[in-house]
mmCIF file of C-alpha atoms in Angstrom:
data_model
loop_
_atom_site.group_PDB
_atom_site.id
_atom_site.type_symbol
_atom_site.label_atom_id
_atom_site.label_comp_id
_atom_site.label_asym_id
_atom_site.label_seq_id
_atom_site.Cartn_x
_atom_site.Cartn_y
_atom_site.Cartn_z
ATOM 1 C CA UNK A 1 77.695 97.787 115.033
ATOM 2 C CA UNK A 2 79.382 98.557 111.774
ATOM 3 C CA UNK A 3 79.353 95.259 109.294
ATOM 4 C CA UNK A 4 82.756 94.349 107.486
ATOM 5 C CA UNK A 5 83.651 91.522 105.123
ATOM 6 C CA UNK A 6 86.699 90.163 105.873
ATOM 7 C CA UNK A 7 86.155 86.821 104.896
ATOM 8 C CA UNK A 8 83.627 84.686 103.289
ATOM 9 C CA UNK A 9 81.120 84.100 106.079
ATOM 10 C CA UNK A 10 80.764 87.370 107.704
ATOM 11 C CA UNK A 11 77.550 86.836 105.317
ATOM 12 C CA UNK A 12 75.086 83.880 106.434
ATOM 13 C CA UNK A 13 73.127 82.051 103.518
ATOM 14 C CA UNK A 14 70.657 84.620 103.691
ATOM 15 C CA UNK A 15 72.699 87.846 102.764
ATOM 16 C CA UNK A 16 75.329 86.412 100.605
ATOM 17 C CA UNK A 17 71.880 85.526 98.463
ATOM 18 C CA UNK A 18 70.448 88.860 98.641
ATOM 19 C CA UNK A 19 73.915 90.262 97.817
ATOM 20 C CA UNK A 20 73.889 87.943 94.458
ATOM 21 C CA UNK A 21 70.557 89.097 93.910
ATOM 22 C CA UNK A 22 71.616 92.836 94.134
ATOM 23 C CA UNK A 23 74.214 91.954 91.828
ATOM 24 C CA UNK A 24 72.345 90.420 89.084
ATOM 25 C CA UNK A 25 69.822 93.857 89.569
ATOM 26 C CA UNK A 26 72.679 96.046 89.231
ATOM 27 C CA UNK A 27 74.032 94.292 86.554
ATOM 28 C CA UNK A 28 70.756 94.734 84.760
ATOM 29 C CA UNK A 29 70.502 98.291 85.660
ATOM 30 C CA UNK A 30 74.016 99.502 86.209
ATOM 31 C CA UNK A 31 73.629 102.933 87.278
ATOM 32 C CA UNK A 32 70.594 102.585 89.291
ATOM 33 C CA UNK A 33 71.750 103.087 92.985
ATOM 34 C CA UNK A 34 73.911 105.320 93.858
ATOM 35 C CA UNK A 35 74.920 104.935 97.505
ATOM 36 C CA UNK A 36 77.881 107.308 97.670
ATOM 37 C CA UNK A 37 76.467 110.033 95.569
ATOM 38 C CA UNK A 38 77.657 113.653 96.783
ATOM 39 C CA UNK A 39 80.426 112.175 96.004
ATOM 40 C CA UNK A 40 81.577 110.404 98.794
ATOM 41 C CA UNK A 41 84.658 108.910 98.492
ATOM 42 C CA UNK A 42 85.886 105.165 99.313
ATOM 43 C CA UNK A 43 89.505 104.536 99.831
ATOM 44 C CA UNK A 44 90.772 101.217 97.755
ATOM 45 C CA UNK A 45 94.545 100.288 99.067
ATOM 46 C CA UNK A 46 97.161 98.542 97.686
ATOM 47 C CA UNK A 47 99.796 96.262 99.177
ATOM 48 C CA UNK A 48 99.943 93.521 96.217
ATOM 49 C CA UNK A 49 99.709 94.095 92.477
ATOM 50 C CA UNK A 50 96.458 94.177 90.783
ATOM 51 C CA UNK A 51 94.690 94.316 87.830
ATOM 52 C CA UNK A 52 91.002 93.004 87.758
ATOM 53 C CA UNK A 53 90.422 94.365 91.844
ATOM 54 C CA UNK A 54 92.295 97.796 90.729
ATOM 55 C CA UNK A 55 89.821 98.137 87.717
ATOM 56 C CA UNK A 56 86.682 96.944 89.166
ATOM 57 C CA UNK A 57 86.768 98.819 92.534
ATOM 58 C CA UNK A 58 87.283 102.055 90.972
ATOM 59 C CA UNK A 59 84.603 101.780 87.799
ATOM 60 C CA UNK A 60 82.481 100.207 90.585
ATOM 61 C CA UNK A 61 82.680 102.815 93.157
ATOM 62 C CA UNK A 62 82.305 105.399 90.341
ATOM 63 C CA UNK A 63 78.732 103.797 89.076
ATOM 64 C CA UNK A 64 77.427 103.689 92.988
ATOM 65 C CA UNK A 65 78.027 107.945 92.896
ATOM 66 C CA UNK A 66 81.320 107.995 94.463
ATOM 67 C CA UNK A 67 85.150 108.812 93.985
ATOM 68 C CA UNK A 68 87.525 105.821 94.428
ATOM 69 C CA UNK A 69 90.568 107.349 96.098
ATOM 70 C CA UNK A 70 93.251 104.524 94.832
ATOM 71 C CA UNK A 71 96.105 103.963 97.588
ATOM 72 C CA UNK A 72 99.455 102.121 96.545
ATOM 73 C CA UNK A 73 101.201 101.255 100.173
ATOM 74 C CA UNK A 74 104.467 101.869 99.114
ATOM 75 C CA UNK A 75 103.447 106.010 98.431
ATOM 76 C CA UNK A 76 101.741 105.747 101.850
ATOM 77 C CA UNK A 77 102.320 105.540 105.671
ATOM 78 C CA UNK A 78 100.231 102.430 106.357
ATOM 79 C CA UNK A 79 102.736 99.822 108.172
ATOM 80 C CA UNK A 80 105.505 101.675 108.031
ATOM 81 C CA UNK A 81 105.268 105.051 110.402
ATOM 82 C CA UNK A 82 101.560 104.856 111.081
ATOM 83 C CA UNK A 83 100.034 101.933 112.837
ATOM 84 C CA UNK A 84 96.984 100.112 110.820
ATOM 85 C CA UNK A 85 94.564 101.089 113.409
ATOM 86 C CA UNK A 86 95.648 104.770 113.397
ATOM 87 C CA UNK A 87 95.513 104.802 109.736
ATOM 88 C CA UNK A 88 92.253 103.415 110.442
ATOM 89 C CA UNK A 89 90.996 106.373 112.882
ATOM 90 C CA UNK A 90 91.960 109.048 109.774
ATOM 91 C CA UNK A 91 90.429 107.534 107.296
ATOM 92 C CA UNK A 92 86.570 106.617 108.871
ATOM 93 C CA UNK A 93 86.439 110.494 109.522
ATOM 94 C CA UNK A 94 86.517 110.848 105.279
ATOM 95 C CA UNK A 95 85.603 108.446 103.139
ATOM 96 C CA UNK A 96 82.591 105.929 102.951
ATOM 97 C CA UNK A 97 84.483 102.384 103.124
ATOM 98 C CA UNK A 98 87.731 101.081 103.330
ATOM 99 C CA UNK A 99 89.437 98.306 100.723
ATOM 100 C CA UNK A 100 92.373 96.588 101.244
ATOM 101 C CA UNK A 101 93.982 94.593 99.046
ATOM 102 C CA UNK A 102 96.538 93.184 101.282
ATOM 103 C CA UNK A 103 99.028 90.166 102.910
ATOM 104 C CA UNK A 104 98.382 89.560 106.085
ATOM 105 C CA UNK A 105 94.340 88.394 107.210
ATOM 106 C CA UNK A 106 95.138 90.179 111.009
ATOM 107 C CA UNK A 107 95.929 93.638 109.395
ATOM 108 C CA UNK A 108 92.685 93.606 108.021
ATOM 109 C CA UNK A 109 91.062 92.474 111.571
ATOM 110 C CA UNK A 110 92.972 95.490 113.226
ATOM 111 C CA UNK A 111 91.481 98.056 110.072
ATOM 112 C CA UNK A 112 87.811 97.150 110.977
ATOM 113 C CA UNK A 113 88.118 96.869 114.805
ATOM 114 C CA UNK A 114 89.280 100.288 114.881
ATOM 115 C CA UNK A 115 86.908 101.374 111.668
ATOM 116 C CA UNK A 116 83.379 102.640 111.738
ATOM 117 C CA UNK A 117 82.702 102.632 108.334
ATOM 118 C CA UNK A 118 82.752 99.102 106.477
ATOM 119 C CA UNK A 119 86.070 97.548 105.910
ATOM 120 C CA UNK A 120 86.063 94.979 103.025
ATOM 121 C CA UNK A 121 89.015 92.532 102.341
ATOM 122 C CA UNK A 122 89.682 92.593 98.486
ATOM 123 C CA UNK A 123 92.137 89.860 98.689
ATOM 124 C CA UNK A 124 94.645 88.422 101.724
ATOM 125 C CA UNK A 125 96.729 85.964 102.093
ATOM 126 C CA UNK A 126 94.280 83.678 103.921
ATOM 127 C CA UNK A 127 90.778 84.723 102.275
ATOM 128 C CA UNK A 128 89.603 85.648 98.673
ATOM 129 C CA UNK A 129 86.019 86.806 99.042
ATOM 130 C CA UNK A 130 85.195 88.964 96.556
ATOM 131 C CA UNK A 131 86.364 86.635 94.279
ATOM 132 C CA UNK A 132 83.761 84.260 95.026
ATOM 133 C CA UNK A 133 80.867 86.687 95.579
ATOM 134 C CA UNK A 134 82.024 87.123 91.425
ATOM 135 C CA UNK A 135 82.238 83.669 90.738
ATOM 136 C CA UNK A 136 79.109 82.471 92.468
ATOM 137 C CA UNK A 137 76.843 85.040 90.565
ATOM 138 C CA UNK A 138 78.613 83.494 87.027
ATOM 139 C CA UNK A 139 77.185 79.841 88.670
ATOM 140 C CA UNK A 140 73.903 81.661 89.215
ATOM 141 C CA UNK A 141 73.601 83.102 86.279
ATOM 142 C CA UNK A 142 74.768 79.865 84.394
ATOM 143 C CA UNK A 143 72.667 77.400 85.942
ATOM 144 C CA UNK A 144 69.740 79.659 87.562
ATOM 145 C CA UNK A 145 70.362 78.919 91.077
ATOM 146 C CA UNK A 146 73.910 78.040 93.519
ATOM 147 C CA UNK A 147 72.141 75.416 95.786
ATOM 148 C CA UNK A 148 72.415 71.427 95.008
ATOM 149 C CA UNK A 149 75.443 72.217 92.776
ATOM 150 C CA UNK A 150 78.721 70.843 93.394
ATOM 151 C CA UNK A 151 81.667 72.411 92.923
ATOM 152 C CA UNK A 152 85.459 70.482 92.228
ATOM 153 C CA UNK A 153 88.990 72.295 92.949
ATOM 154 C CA UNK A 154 91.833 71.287 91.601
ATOM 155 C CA UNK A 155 95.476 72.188 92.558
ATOM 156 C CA UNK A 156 97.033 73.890 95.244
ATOM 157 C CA UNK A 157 93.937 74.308 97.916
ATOM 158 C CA UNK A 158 96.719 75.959 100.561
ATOM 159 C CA UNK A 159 95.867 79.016 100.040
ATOM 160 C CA UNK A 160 93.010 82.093 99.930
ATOM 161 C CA UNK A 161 91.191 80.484 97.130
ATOM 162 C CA UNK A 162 91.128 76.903 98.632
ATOM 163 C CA UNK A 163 89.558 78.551 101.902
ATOM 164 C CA UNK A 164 87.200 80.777 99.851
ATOM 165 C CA UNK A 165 85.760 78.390 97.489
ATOM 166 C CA UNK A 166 85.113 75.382 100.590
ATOM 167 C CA UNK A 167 83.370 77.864 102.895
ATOM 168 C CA UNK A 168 81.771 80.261 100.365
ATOM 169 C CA UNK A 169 80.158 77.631 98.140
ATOM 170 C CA UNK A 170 78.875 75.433 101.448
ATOM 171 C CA UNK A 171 77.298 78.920 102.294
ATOM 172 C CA UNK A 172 75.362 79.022 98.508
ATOM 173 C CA UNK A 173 74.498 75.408 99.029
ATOM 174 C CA UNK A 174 76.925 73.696 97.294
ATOM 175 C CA UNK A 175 79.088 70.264 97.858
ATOM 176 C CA UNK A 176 82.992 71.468 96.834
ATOM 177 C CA UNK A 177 85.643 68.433 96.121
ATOM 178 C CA UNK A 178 89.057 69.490 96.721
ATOM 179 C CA UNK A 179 92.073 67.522 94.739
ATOM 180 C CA UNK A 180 95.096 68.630 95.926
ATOM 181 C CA UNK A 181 98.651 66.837 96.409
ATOM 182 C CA UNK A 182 99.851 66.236 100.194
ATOM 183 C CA UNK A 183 100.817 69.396 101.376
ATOM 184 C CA UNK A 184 98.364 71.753 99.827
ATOM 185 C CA UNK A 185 95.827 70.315 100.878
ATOM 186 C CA UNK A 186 93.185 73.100 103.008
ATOM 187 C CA UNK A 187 94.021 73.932 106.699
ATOM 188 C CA UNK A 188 92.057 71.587 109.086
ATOM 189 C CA UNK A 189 89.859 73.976 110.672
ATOM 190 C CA UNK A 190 88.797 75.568 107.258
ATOM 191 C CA UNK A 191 87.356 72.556 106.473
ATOM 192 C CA UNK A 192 86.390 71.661 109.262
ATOM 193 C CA UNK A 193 84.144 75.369 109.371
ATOM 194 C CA UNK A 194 82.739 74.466 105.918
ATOM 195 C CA UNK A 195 81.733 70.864 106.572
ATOM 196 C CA UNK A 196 79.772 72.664 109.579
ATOM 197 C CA UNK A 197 77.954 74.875 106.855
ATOM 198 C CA UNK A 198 77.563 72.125 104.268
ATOM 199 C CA UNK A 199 75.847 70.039 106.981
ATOM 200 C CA UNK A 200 73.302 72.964 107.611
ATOM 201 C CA UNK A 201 72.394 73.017 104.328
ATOM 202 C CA UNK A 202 72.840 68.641 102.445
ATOM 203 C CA UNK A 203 75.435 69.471 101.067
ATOM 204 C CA UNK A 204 78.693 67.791 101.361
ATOM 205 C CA UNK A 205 82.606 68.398 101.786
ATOM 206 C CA UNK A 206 85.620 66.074 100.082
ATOM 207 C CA UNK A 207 88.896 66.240 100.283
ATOM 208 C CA UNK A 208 90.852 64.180 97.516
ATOM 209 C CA UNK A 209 94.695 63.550 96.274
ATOM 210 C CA UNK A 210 92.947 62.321 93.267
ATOM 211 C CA UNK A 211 91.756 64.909 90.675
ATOM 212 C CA UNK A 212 89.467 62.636 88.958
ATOM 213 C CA UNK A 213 87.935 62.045 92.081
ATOM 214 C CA UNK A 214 87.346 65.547 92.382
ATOM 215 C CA UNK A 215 85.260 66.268 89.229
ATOM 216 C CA UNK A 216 83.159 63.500 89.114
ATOM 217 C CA UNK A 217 79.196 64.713 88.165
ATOM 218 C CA UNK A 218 81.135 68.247 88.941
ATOM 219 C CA UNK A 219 79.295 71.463 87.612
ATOM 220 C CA UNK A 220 81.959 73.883 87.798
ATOM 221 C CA UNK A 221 85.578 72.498 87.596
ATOM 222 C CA UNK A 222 87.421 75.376 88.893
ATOM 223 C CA UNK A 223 91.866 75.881 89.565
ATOM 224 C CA UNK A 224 94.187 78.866 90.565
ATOM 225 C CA UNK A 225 97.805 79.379 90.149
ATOM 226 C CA UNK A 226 100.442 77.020 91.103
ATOM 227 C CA UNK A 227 102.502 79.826 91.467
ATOM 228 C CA UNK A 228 101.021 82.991 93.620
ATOM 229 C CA UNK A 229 102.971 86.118 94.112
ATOM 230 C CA UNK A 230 105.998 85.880 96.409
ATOM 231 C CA UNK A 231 106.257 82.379 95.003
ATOM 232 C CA UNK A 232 108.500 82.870 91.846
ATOM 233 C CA UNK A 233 111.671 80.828 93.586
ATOM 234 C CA UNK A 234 109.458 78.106 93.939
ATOM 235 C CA UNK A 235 108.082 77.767 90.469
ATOM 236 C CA UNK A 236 110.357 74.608 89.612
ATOM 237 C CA UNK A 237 109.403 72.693 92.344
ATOM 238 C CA UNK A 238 105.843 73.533 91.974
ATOM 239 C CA UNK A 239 105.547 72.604 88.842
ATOM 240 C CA UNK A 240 106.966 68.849 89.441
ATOM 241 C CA UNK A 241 104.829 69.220 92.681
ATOM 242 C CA UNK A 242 101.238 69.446 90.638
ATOM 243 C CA UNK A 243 102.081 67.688 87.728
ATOM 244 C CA UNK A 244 98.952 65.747 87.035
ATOM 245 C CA UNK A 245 96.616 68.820 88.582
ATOM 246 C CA UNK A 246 96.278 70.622 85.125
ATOM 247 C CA UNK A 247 92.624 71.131 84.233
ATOM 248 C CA UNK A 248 92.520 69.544 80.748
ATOM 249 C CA UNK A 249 90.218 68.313 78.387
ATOM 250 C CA UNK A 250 90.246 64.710 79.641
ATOM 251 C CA UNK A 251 89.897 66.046 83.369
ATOM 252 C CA UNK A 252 86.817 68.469 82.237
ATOM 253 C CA UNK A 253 85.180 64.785 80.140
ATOM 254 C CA UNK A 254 84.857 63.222 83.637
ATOM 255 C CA UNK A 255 82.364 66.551 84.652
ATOM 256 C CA UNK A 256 79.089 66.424 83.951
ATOM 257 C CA UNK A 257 78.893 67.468 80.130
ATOM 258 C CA UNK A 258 77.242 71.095 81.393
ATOM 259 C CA UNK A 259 80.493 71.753 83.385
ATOM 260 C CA UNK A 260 81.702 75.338 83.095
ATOM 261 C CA UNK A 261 85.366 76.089 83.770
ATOM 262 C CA UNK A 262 86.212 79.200 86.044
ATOM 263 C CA UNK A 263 89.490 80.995 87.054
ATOM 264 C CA UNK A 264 90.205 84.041 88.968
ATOM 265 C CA UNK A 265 93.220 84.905 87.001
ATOM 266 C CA UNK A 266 95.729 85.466 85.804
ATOM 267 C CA UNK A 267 96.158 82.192 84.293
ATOM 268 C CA UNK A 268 99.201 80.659 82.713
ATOM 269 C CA UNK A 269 98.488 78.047 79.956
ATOM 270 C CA UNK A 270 99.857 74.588 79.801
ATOM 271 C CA UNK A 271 100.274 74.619 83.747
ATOM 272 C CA UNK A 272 97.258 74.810 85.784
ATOM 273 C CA UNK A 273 94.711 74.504 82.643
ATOM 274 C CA UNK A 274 95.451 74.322 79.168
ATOM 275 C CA UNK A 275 94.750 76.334 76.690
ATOM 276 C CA UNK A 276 91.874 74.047 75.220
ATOM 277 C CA UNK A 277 89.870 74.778 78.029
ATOM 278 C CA UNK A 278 90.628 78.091 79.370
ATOM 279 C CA UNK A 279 90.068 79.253 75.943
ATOM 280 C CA UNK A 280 86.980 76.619 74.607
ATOM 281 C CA UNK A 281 83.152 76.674 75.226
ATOM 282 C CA UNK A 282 82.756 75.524 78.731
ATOM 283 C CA UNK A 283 85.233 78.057 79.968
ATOM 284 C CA UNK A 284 83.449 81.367 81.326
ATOM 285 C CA UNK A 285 86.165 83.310 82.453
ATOM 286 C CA UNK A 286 85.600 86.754 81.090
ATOM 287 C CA UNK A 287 82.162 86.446 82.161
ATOM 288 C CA UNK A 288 84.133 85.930 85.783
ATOM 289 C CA UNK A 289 86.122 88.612 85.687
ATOM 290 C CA UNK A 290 83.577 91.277 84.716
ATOM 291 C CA UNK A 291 81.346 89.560 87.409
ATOM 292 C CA UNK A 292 83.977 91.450 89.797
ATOM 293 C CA UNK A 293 82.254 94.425 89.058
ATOM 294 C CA UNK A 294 78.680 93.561 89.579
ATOM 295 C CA UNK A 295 79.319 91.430 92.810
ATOM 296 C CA UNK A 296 81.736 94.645 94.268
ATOM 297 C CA UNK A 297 79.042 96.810 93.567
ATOM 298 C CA UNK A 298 76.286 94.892 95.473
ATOM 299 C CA UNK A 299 78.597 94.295 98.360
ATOM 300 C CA UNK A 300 79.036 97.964 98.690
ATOM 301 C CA UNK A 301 75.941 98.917 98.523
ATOM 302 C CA UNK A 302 74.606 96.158 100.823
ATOM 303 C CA UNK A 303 77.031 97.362 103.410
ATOM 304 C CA UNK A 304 76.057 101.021 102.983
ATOM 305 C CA UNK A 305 72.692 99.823 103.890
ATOM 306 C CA UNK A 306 73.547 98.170 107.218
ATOM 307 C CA UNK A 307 75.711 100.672 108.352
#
């Protein structure tokens, strides 16, 4: 049966650790496996904009031995004249894996039920994986270890990264604190999945309206934008929504004094966090963002090794 990562726990415990571990080898060695040498070829699609998946896909994929065929939807077929799983069915006979970059989480389901080489999800509307395979091996290689360390999220927690960072950290061991105003507050059941996992492992699950709340004894303070692509018409309103959810320095005082700041970017200054701390000493964001890399690149090769 050929293994996909759509979402954060297609990986127990077990493997999302040994895929941190592969990433802190490969990120010690960078150009010491190469599972697609020949080169094979792995196909990295494009519905949204991107920078930091764009870049680290293809520099990834071309350290592993391979040729990163880059796919913008718009120049392509996919959802338009050709179904998803046909698109599917032509590319498994051809390249290695499949990433998609994409909108909808069920698009991604169809891909890898109709795939036999590994489909991974690089970013949907409902899940954000990658990004926290990237962020969890900046925690580990911060504090030495994931588990016992709790985790606080501030802002809008409706969306990809509010479901990624509750059920991917429960998996790593860590209690996650949510502050979010009514509304954007996580969906019921994806809390509901990582208070399951949490429970498994001591850890625990809180869902606040109160930022300071949140960040109490907090490790890693952590935010995303208040304003996510498609989103532009709503910026006004957003922005009176979460006013009181910028990560500050008087937020980041009520962390524990080791607290590191982390952000998937991009970032926008004076709204979600200010300047002081995405740009001062407990912020590790460009550590983050090169983490892509390593994390992508132990992922892959994980999967080529179960498939």
């Amino acid at each position: 049966m050929t293994r996909h990562f759509l979402k954060d726990d297609d990986l127990s415990p077990k493997e999302q650790a040994e895929v941190l571990q592969l990433a802190l080898d490969l990120k010690a060695n960078r150009f010491s496996e190469k599972p697609f040498a020949g080169p094979q070829t792995v196909a990295v699609i494009f519905d949204k904009t991107s920078t930091r998946t764009r870049v680290s896909f293809a520099v990834g994929i071309a350290d592993l031995g391979g040729v990163p065929l880059i796919i913008d939807s718009g120049s392509s077929q996919l959802g338009k004249k050709e179904s998803v799983a046909d698109t599917a069915r032509v590319l498994e006979r051809q390249v290695a894996q499949i990433v998609w970059r994409t909108y909808a989480q069920a698009g991604l389901e169809e891909m890898a039920a109709n795939s036999k080489v590994p489909v991974i999800n690089s970013l949907s509307d409902d899940w954000h994986p990658c990004q926290l395979l990237a962020d969890l091996l900046t925690i580990r290689e911060e504090f030495g270890r994931t588990e016992g360390l709790k985790l606080a999220y501030i802002g809008d927690a409706a969306n990809n990264m509010g479901n990624s960072y509750l059920v991917a950290c429960a998996l790593a061991g860590m209690s996650v604190s949510v502050a979010a105003p009514k509304g954007f507050q996580p969906a019921a059941d994806v809390v509901a999945r990582a208070q399951q996992i949490a429970k498994q492992v001591g850890q625990q699950i809180a869902i606040y309206e109160d930022p300071a709340l949140a960040v109490a004894d907090a490790d890693v303070v952590t935010t995303d934008t208040w304003v996510s692509m498609g989103m532009e018409a709503e910026k006004e309103q957003r922005v009176k929504t979460f006013a009181g959810y910028t990560v500050d320095a008087k937020l980041m005082a009520m962390a524990k004094p080791s607290a590191i700041f982390l952000h998937c970017l991009p970032a926008y200054r004076g709204y979600e966090v200010s300047a002081e701390v995405l740009d001062g000493p407990q912020s590790r964001i460009w550590d983050e963002a090169e983490n892509r890399l390593h994390a992508q690149k132990a992922l892959m090769l994980w999967l080529s090794r179960q498939n």
